[in-house]
CSV table of C-alpha atoms in Angstrom, one decimal:
chain,number,residue,atom,x,y,z
A,1,MET,CA,84.9,63.0,104.7
A,2,ALA,CA,83.0,64.5,101.4
A,3,ALA,CA,80.2,62.1,100.1
A,4,SER,CA,80.8,60.1,96.9
A,5,GLN,CA,79.3,61.1,93.6
A,6,SER,CA,77.4,58.0,91.4
A,7,ASP,CA,78.2,57.7,87.8
A,8,ALA,CA,74.2,57.8,87.6
A,9,GLU,CA,74.2,60.9,89.5
A,10,PRO,CA,74.3,64.4,87.8
A,11,ARG,CA,77.7,66.3,87.8
A,12,LEU,CA,77.9,69.7,88.1
A,13,ALA,CA,80.1,71.9,85.5
A,14,ALA,CA,82.6,73.2,86.7
A,15,ASP,CA,81.2,76.5,85.8
A,16,ALA,CA,77.4,76.3,87.7
A,17,ILE,CA,75.6,78.1,90.2
A,18,ARG,CA,74.0,76.6,93.0
A,19,PRO,CA,71.6,77.9,95.3
A,20,PHE,CA,73.1,78.4,98.7
A,21,ARG,CA,70.7,78.7,102.3
A,22,ALA,CA,72.8,79.7,105.8
A,23,HIS,CA,72.6,77.2,108.4
A,24,VAL,CA,75.0,76.9,111.1
A,25,PRO,CA,75.2,73.4,113.4
A,26,GLN,CA,73.7,73.8,116.5
A,27,ALA,CA,76.9,73.2,118.3
A,28,ALA,CA,79.2,75.8,116.9
A,29,LEU,CA,76.6,78.2,118.6
A,30,ILE,CA,76.9,76.5,121.8
A,31,ASP,CA,80.0,76.6,121.7
A,32,LEU,CA,80.7,80.1,121.0
A,33,ARG,CA,78.3,80.8,124.6
A,34,ARG,CA,81.1,78.7,126.4
A,35,ARG,CA,84.0,80.2,124.9
A,36,LEU,CA,81.8,83.9,126.0
A,37,ALA,CA,81.1,83.0,129.4
A,38,ALA,CA,84.6,81.9,129.7
A,39,THR,CA,86.0,85.0,128.4
A,40,ARG,CA,89.2,85.9,130.9
A,41,TRP,CA,89.4,90.4,130.1
A,42,PRO,CA,92.3,92.5,131.0
A,43,ASP,CA,92.0,95.6,133.4
A,44,ARG,CA,90.6,98.5,132.9
A,45,GLU,CA,92.1,101.2,130.5
A,46,THR,CA,93.9,103.3,132.4
A,47,VAL,CA,92.3,106.3,130.9
A,48,THR,CA,88.5,107.4,130.1
A,49,ASP,CA,88.3,108.0,126.6
A,50,ARG,CA,89.0,105.6,123.9
A,51,SER,CA,92.9,106.4,123.6
A,52,GLN,CA,93.8,104.1,124.6
A,53,GLY,CA,91.4,101.5,122.2
A,54,MET,CA,88.1,99.5,123.3
A,55,GLN,CA,87.1,100.3,126.5
A,56,LEU,CA,86.9,96.9,128.7
A,57,ALA,CA,82.8,98.1,130.1
A,58,LYS,CA,81.4,98.7,126.7
A,59,LEU,CA,82.5,95.6,124.8
A,60,GLN,CA,81.8,93.6,128.3
A,61,ALA,CA,78.0,94.6,127.9
A,62,LEU,CA,78.3,93.8,124.2
A,63,VAL,CA,79.6,90.3,125.1
A,64,ARG,CA,77.6,89.7,127.7
A,65,TYR,CA,74.2,90.5,125.4
A,66,TRP,CA,76.1,88.0,122.2
A,67,GLU,CA,75.7,84.9,124.9
A,68,THR,CA,73.0,85.8,127.0
A,69,GLY,CA,70.1,87.7,124.8
A,70,TYR,CA,71.3,87.6,120.7
A,71,ASP,CA,70.2,85.2,118.3
A,72,TRP,CA,72.1,83.9,115.5
A,73,ARG,CA,69.3,82.3,113.7
A,74,LYS,CA,67.2,85.7,112.9
A,75,ALA,CA,70.3,86.9,111.4
A,76,GLU,CA,70.0,83.3,109.1
A,77,ALA,CA,66.6,84.6,108.5
A,78,LYS,CA,67.7,87.8,107.2
A,79,LEU,CA,70.0,86.1,104.7
A,80,ASN,CA,67.9,83.6,103.7
A,81,ALA,CA,65.6,86.5,103.1
A,82,SER,CA,66.8,86.7,99.6
A,83,PRO,CA,67.9,84.3,96.6
A,84,GLN,CA,72.6,83.6,97.6
A,85,PHE,CA,74.0,81.0,95.9
A,86,LEU,CA,77.6,79.8,95.1
A,87,THR,CA,79.7,79.4,92.1
A,88,ASN,CA,83.9,78.5,91.9
A,89,ILE,CA,85.7,80.9,89.7
A,90,ASP,CA,89.2,80.5,89.4
A,91,GLY,CA,89.5,77.6,92.0
A,92,LEU,CA,87.6,79.2,94.8
A,93,ASP,CA,83.6,78.5,95.9
A,94,ILE,CA,82.2,82.8,95.5
A,95,HIS,CA,78.8,83.1,97.8
A,96,PHE,CA,76.4,85.9,96.7
A,97,ILE,CA,73.6,87.2,96.9
A,98,HIS,CA,71.7,87.5,93.4
A,99,VAL,CA,68.6,90.3,93.7
A,100,ARG,CA,66.4,90.7,90.4
A,101,SER,CA,64.3,94.1,90.2
A,102,PRO,CA,60.8,93.3,89.0
A,103,HIS,CA,61.4,96.2,86.5
A,104,PRO,CA,62.3,94.7,83.3
A,105,ASN,CA,64.8,96.9,82.3
A,106,ALA,CA,66.9,97.1,85.2
A,107,MET,CA,70.8,97.5,85.6
A,108,PRO,CA,73.0,94.8,87.2
A,109,LEU,CA,75.2,96.0,89.8
A,110,ILE,CA,78.0,94.1,91.5
A,111,MET,CA,77.8,96.1,94.7
A,112,THR,CA,81.0,94.8,97.3
A,113,HIS,CA,81.5,94.9,100.9
A,114,GLY,CA,84.7,95.9,102.7
A,115,TRP,CA,86.5,95.1,106.5
A,116,PRO,CA,84.9,94.6,109.5
A,117,GLY,CA,82.2,94.7,107.3
A,118,SER,CA,80.6,91.7,105.4
A,119,VAL,CA,77.1,91.5,102.8
A,120,PHE,CA,75.4,92.5,106.0
A,121,GLU,CA,75.9,95.9,105.3
A,122,LEU,CA,74.3,95.8,102.2
A,123,LEU,CA,71.2,93.9,102.8
A,124,LYS,CA,68.9,97.3,104.0
A,125,VAL,CA,69.5,98.9,100.4
A,126,VAL,CA,68.4,95.6,98.8
A,127,GLY,CA,64.9,96.3,98.3
A,128,PRO,CA,65.3,100.9,97.8
A,129,LEU,CA,67.8,99.2,95.2
A,130,THR,CA,66.4,96.6,93.1
A,131,ASP,CA,62.6,97.3,93.6
A,132,PRO,CA,63.4,101.8,93.5
A,133,THR,CA,59.2,102.5,92.9
A,134,ALA,CA,58.7,101.1,97.0
A,135,HIS,CA,60.9,102.9,98.2
A,136,GLY,CA,60.8,106.6,96.9
A,137,GLY,CA,62.4,106.4,93.5
A,138,THR,CA,61.3,105.8,90.0
A,139,ALA,CA,61.3,102.1,88.0
A,140,GLU,CA,64.5,103.6,85.3
A,141,ASP,CA,66.6,103.7,88.9
A,142,ALA,CA,66.2,100.2,89.0
A,143,PHE,CA,68.9,98.0,90.3
A,144,HIS,CA,69.5,94.1,89.4
A,145,LEU,CA,71.8,94.1,92.5
A,146,VAL,CA,75.0,91.2,92.5
A,147,LEU,CA,76.3,91.2,95.8
A,148,PRO,CA,79.2,88.4,96.4
A,149,SER,CA,81.5,87.9,99.7
A,150,ILE,CA,85.0,88.4,99.2
A,151,PRO,CA,87.1,85.1,99.1
A,152,GLY,CA,88.2,84.8,102.4
A,153,PHE,CA,85.5,86.6,103.3
A,154,GLY,CA,81.8,84.9,105.1
A,155,PHE,CA,81.2,82.7,102.6
A,156,SER,CA,82.7,82.4,100.2
A,157,ASP,CA,85.9,79.8,100.5
A,158,LYS,CA,89.3,81.0,101.7
A,159,PRO,CA,91.9,80.9,99.9
A,160,LYS,CA,94.8,78.3,100.6
A,161,SER,CA,97.5,80.0,98.5
A,162,THR,CA,98.5,83.4,97.5
A,163,GLY,CA,97.8,85.9,95.1
A,164,TRP,CA,94.0,87.2,96.1
A,165,ASN,CA,94.9,90.5,95.5
A,166,PRO,CA,92.3,92.8,94.9
A,167,ASP,CA,92.8,92.7,91.1
A,168,ARG,CA,92.9,88.9,91.1
A,169,VAL,CA,88.9,89.6,92.7
A,170,ALA,CA,87.9,92.7,90.2
A,171,ARG,CA,88.8,90.0,87.4
A,172,ALA,CA,86.7,87.3,89.5
A,173,TRP,CA,83.8,89.8,89.7
A,174,ASP,CA,83.6,90.5,85.8
A,175,THR,CA,83.2,86.2,85.4
A,176,LEU,CA,80.9,86.6,88.0
A,177,MET,CA,78.5,88.9,86.0
A,178,LYS,CA,79.4,86.7,82.8
A,179,ARG,CA,78.4,83.9,83.9
A,180,LEU,CA,74.9,85.6,85.4
A,181,GLU,CA,74.6,85.9,81.1
A,182,TYR,CA,74.8,90.0,82.7
A,183,THR,CA,76.7,91.7,79.5
A,184,ARG,CA,76.7,95.5,80.0
A,185,TYR,CA,76.5,96.3,84.3
A,186,LEU,CA,77.9,98.7,86.5
A,187,SER,CA,80.8,98.5,90.0
A,188,GLN,CA,80.1,100.0,92.7
A,189,GLY,CA,82.0,99.8,97.0
A,190,GLY,CA,82.7,101.1,99.5
A,191,ASP,CA,86.5,100.3,101.5
A,192,TRP,CA,87.3,97.3,100.5
A,193,GLY,CA,84.6,97.1,97.8
A,194,ALA,CA,85.8,100.8,97.0
A,195,ILE,CA,89.4,99.4,96.1
A,196,ILE,CA,87.8,96.4,94.1
A,197,SER,CA,85.8,98.8,91.9
A,198,ASP,CA,88.7,100.7,91.0
A,199,ALA,CA,90.3,97.9,89.7
A,200,MET,CA,87.8,97.2,87.4
A,201,GLY,CA,88.1,100.5,86.4
A,202,ARG,CA,91.8,100.1,85.7
A,203,GLN,CA,90.9,96.7,83.7
A,204,ALA,CA,87.7,97.9,81.8
A,205,PRO,CA,86.4,94.9,81.1
A,206,PRO,CA,84.2,94.9,78.4
A,207,GLY,CA,81.4,95.5,79.5
A,208,LEU,CA,81.7,97.7,82.8
A,209,LEU,CA,79.7,100.9,82.2
A,210,GLY,CA,81.1,102.9,85.4
A,211,ILE,CA,81.9,102.8,89.1
A,212,HIS,CA,80.7,104.4,92.2
A,213,VAL,CA,82.3,104.4,95.2
A,214,ASN,CA,81.8,105.8,98.1
A,215,ARG,CA,85.3,105.9,99.7
A,216,VAL,CA,88.5,107.0,98.0
A,217,GLU,CA,92.0,105.8,98.3
A,218,ARG,CA,94.2,108.5,99.3
A,219,SER,CA,97.1,106.9,96.9
A,220,THR,CA,96.1,107.4,93.9
A,221,THR,CA,94.2,111.3,95.1
A,222,ILE,CA,96.9,112.9,97.0
A,223,PRO,CA,99.2,115.6,95.1
A,224,PRO,CA,102.3,114.8,95.0
A,225,GLU,CA,103.3,117.4,97.5
A,226,VAL,CA,101.2,116.9,100.3
A,227,ALA,CA,102.0,113.5,100.2
A,228,LYS,CA,105.3,114.2,101.7
A,229,ALA,CA,104.8,116.2,104.4
A,230,LEU,CA,102.7,113.7,105.4
A,231,LYS,CA,105.6,110.7,105.4
A,232,CYS,CA,107.9,113.2,106.3
A,233,GLY,CA,106.0,114.8,109.6
A,234,ASP,CA,106.2,118.1,108.0
A,235,PRO,CA,103.8,120.6,107.7
A,236,PRO,CA,101.0,120.6,105.0
A,237,PRO,CA,102.1,123.2,102.0
A,238,ALA,CA,101.7,126.6,102.5
A,239,ASN,CA,99.0,126.5,99.1
A,240,LEU,CA,96.7,124.6,100.5
A,241,SER,CA,92.9,125.8,100.6
A,242,ALA,CA,91.1,125.6,103.7
A,243,GLU,CA,89.2,122.5,102.5
A,244,GLU,CA,92.4,121.1,101.8
A,245,ARG,CA,94.3,121.9,104.8
A,246,GLU,CA,91.6,120.6,106.4
A,247,VAL,CA,92.4,116.9,104.5
A,248,PHE,CA,95.3,116.8,105.0
A,249,GLU,CA,94.6,117.4,109.5
A,250,GLU,CA,92.4,114.6,108.9
A,251,ALA,CA,94.8,112.2,107.4
A,252,ARG,CA,98.1,113.4,109.5
A,253,ALA,CA,95.2,112.1,112.7
A,254,PHE,CA,93.9,109.3,111.5
A,255,LEU,CA,97.7,107.7,109.8
A,256,GLY,CA,98.9,108.3,112.9
A,257,LYS,CA,96.8,106.9,115.4
A,258,GLY,CA,94.4,105.2,113.0
A,259,PHE,CA,96.4,103.2,111.1
A,260,GLY,CA,97.4,100.8,113.6
A,261,PHE,CA,95.4,97.5,112.7
A,262,ALA,CA,96.1,98.3,108.8
A,263,SER,CA,99.8,97.7,109.4
A,264,ILE,CA,99.0,94.5,111.6
A,265,MET,CA,96.7,92.7,109.2
A,266,GLY,CA,99.3,94.0,106.5
A,267,THR,CA,102.1,92.4,107.9
A,268,ARG,CA,101.0,89.8,110.7
A,269,PRO,CA,97.9,88.4,109.2
A,270,GLN,CA,98.2,85.3,111.0
A,271,THR,CA,99.8,86.2,114.3
A,272,ILE,CA,97.0,88.7,115.0
A,273,GLY,CA,94.6,85.5,113.7
A,274,TYR,CA,95.3,83.5,116.5
A,275,SER,CA,94.0,85.4,118.8
A,276,LEU,CA,90.4,86.2,116.2
A,277,ALA,CA,90.5,82.6,116.0
A,278,ASP,CA,90.3,81.5,119.3
A,279,SER,CA,88.7,84.6,120.9
A,280,PRO,CA,84.8,85.4,119.8
A,281,ALA,CA,85.3,88.1,123.0
A,282,GLY,CA,88.8,89.3,121.5
A,283,LEU,CA,87.3,89.5,117.5
A,284,ALA,CA,84.6,91.3,119.0
A,285,ALA,CA,87.0,94.0,120.0
A,286,TRP,CA,89.1,94.3,117.4
A,287,PHE,CA,85.7,94.7,115.5
A,288,TYR,CA,83.5,96.9,117.8
A,289,ASP,CA,86.5,99.8,118.3
A,290,LYS,CA,86.8,99.9,114.0
A,291,PHE,CA,82.8,100.6,114.3
A,292,GLY,CA,83.7,103.6,117.4
A,293,ASP,CA,86.3,104.8,114.8
A,294,TRP,CA,84.4,105.0,111.8
A,295,VAL,CA,80.9,105.8,112.2
A,296,PHE,CA,79.4,109.1,111.6
A,297,THR,CA,78.7,109.1,115.3
A,298,ARG,CA,81.9,108.6,115.9
A,299,GLY,CA,83.0,106.4,118.8
A,300,GLU,CA,79.3,105.1,119.8
A,301,PRO,CA,78.8,103.0,116.8
A,302,GLU,CA,75.5,101.8,118.9
A,303,ARG,CA,74.0,105.2,117.2
A,304,ALA,CA,74.3,103.7,114.5
A,305,PHE,CA,73.8,100.6,114.7
A,306,THR,CA,71.5,98.2,116.9
A,307,ARG,CA,73.6,95.5,118.7
A,308,ASP,CA,72.3,93.2,116.4
A,309,GLU,CA,73.6,94.0,113.4
A,310,MET,CA,76.5,95.1,114.9
A,311,LEU,CA,77.2,91.0,116.1
A,312,ASP,CA,75.0,89.4,112.9
A,313,ASN,CA,78.6,91.0,111.0
A,314,ILE,CA,80.7,89.5,113.9
A,315,SER,CA,79.2,86.5,114.2
A,316,LEU,CA,79.0,85.6,110.6
A,317,TYR,CA,83.2,86.3,111.2
A,318,TRP,CA,82.8,83.9,114.4
A,319,LEU,CA,81.2,81.2,112.5
A,320,THR,CA,82.9,81.0,109.2
A,321,ASN,CA,86.2,81.0,111.5
A,322,THR,CA,87.3,83.9,108.5
A,323,GLY,CA,88.5,87.0,111.0
A,324,THR,CA,92.1,85.5,110.1
A,325,SER,CA,91.7,85.0,105.6
A,326,SER,CA,89.9,88.3,106.4
A,327,ALA,CA,92.7,89.8,107.3
A,328,ARG,CA,95.0,88.8,104.4
A,329,ILE,CA,93.6,90.5,101.8
A,330,TYR,CA,95.7,93.6,103.3
A,331,TRP,CA,98.6,91.5,102.7
A,332,GLU,CA,98.0,90.7,100.0
A,333,THR,CA,97.3,94.1,99.1
A,334,LEU,CA,101.2,95.2,100.2
A,335,ALA,CA,102.6,91.5,99.1
A,336,SER,CA,101.5,92.0,95.4
A,337,SER,CA,102.4,95.6,93.1
A,338,PRO,CA,98.0,96.5,92.1
A,339,ASN,CA,98.4,98.9,89.1
A,340,MET,CA,97.3,102.0,90.4
A,341,ALA,CA,97.1,103.8,87.0
A,342,GLY,CA,94.3,106.6,86.0
A,343,ILE,CA,90.6,105.3,86.0
A,344,SER,CA,89.5,106.5,82.0
A,345,ILE,CA,85.9,104.8,82.0
A,346,PRO,CA,82.7,106.7,83.8
A,347,ALA,CA,83.1,106.8,87.7
A,348,ALA,CA,81.0,108.5,90.1
A,349,VAL,CA,82.1,109.4,94.0
A,350,THR,CA,79.7,110.1,97.4
A,351,ILE,CA,81.8,111.9,100.2
A,352,PHE,CA,79.9,110.9,103.4
A,353,PRO,CA,81.2,113.1,106.7
A,354,GLY,CA,82.1,110.3,108.5
A,355,GLU,CA,84.2,109.1,106.4
A,356,VAL,CA,88.1,109.1,107.4
A,357,TYR,CA,89.5,110.8,104.0
A,358,LYS,CA,87.2,113.2,102.3
A,359,PRO,CA,89.8,114.5,99.2
A,360,PRO,CA,87.9,117.5,97.3
A,361,LYS,CA,87.0,116.6,93.8
A,362,SER,CA,89.9,118.1,91.8
A,363,TRP,CA,91.9,115.1,94.2
A,364,ALA,CA,89.3,112.3,93.5
A,365,ALA,CA,90.1,113.9,89.9
A,366,ARG,CA,93.8,112.6,89.8
A,367,ALA,CA,92.9,108.6,90.0
A,368,TYR,CA,89.5,109.1,88.1
A,369,GLN,CA,90.1,111.1,85.3
A,370,ASN,CA,86.0,110.9,84.4
A,371,LEU,CA,84.8,111.6,87.1
A,372,VAL,CA,81.0,112.8,85.7
A,373,TYR,CA,79.7,112.8,89.2
A,374,TYR,CA,80.9,114.4,92.5
A,375,LYS,CA,78.6,115.4,96.2
A,376,ARG,CA,79.6,115.4,99.5
A,377,VAL,CA,76.7,114.9,101.4
A,378,ASP,CA,75.7,115.6,105.3
A,379,LYS,CA,75.3,112.3,107.6
A,380,GLY,CA,76.8,109.0,107.2
A,381,GLY,CA,80.1,107.5,107.7
A,382,HIS,CA,82.8,105.0,106.3
A,383,PHE,CA,80.0,102.2,106.6
A,384,ALA,CA,77.1,104.6,104.5
A,385,ALA,CA,74.8,101.7,103.0
A,386,TRP,CA,74.4,100.5,106.5
A,387,GLU,CA,74.0,103.3,108.5
A,388,GLU,CA,72.6,105.2,106.1
A,389,PRO,CA,70.6,103.1,103.6
A,390,ASP,CA,67.3,105.8,102.3
A,391,LEU,CA,70.8,108.5,101.7
A,392,PHE,CA,73.2,105.4,100.1
A,393,SER,CA,70.3,104.8,97.8
A,394,ALA,CA,69.8,107.6,96.6
A,395,GLU,CA,73.6,108.4,95.3
A,396,VAL,CA,74.2,105.7,93.8
A,397,ARG,CA,70.7,105.8,91.6
A,398,ALA,CA,72.1,109.9,90.9
A,399,ALA,CA,75.1,108.7,90.3
A,400,PHE,CA,74.3,106.2,87.8
A,401,ARG,CA,72.1,107.7,86.1
A,402,SER,CA,74.0,108.5,83.3
A,403,MET,CA,75.9,105.9,83.3
A,404,ARG,CA,72.9,103.5,82.0
C-alpha cells in the first residue's frame, strides 16, 4: 500500500519534476542470481555459425559471468553520476537524465535511445556533448542534454493501456522540453529514437529547430519500384546504381533473415514477453543476438562492447521487468496509422557502416525534404553512440551546427 500524504505536507503539482536515483533492492539481485544458476539450457545448435541464432557456448559464458562476476551496483553508479528525474506526462512517470552544459549559450538537445537499448547506450556521449571544450570541441558546439527513457523502458512507467506509439511519445517529448523551460531545442535519435525524432519533425512543434538521426526509416525513403521488388521477391530494378543495388541486396537479406524479431514483437509481444519476464538467460539471448547482428563487428559484440556494458543494459530490462512492455512499441506502431508525411523542418542524417539500412542521399531526401546534412562515416554500427562515442559526438556537433 502506498504511503499516505497528510494535509500538512506539501503536495506536488501534477507537472512537478522530481529528483530520482537508481537503487534496486538487494533481494532482486539475489533472485536474479538464483534464476541464472537454475537456467535450463537447450541443446547446442547443429551448425557452426550464427545461422540458427544465439550460440550456446557464447551465451553460457555471458550468463556465467552475469551470475558470478557482474556487479549491478557499478551500473547504478554510472546512472547516478548524472542528474536524473521523473515527471508525469499524459498519466505516466517519465524518467530522464538532464545534464546542463557549463557553457551559457549551449543548445538544448533531447536524445532518445532505441531497442534493445536504453539510456545506458548514450552515457558515453554526455561529456563530449555537454562540455565539448574538454573533449576536443568548441564551446559553440555545446548542448544541454536531455535523455529520456521511452515509456515501457527502464525506469519510465509502463503504459497500462494502448496508444503509446511514436507519435504520442513525440508529443510527450515536446511537453518535457517545454516543462524544462526550453523554448528552442533540437532532437536526435537512433532506432526507435530516430522514429520518434522523425515523428517530432513531422509534428514540428513550435521551438523544435531540427532533427538528426543515425537510423533512417525504410518505408519513407525506399522508392516505390524498389519497395515493390522487395515485397514481391523480384530482381532489383534495372536502373539502380551500384550503390543503390547494394542497398537493395542488404535490405533483402535483412528482411528475409534478420527481421523475425520485429515480426514477433509487432504481433505477439505478450507471448514472447512471458519468456522475457521469467528467464534472465532467455532475455539475454534475445538481446545478445541483436547486439551481434547490429554492431559494426558483425557477430562479435564483444569487440564493440565489454561484457559489463552489455549486462548493464540487459540487467536494466530484467530488474525493471520491461522486456514485455518495451516490446509493445512494435505492436503499437503496427496497430496505429502513423503520419508518414515528409519532414519539412531541417534534418540531418549520419550513415554508420554497420547499420542494417544505409540509403543513399537521394533516397534519404525522399523523407527529409530539407536535408541540410548527410554524411557516411567509416566505422560504427546500429548502436553508434555506444560503439563510437567520439565519432558520434563529432557528427552530432557537425549536423546541428547550421540549425542553432
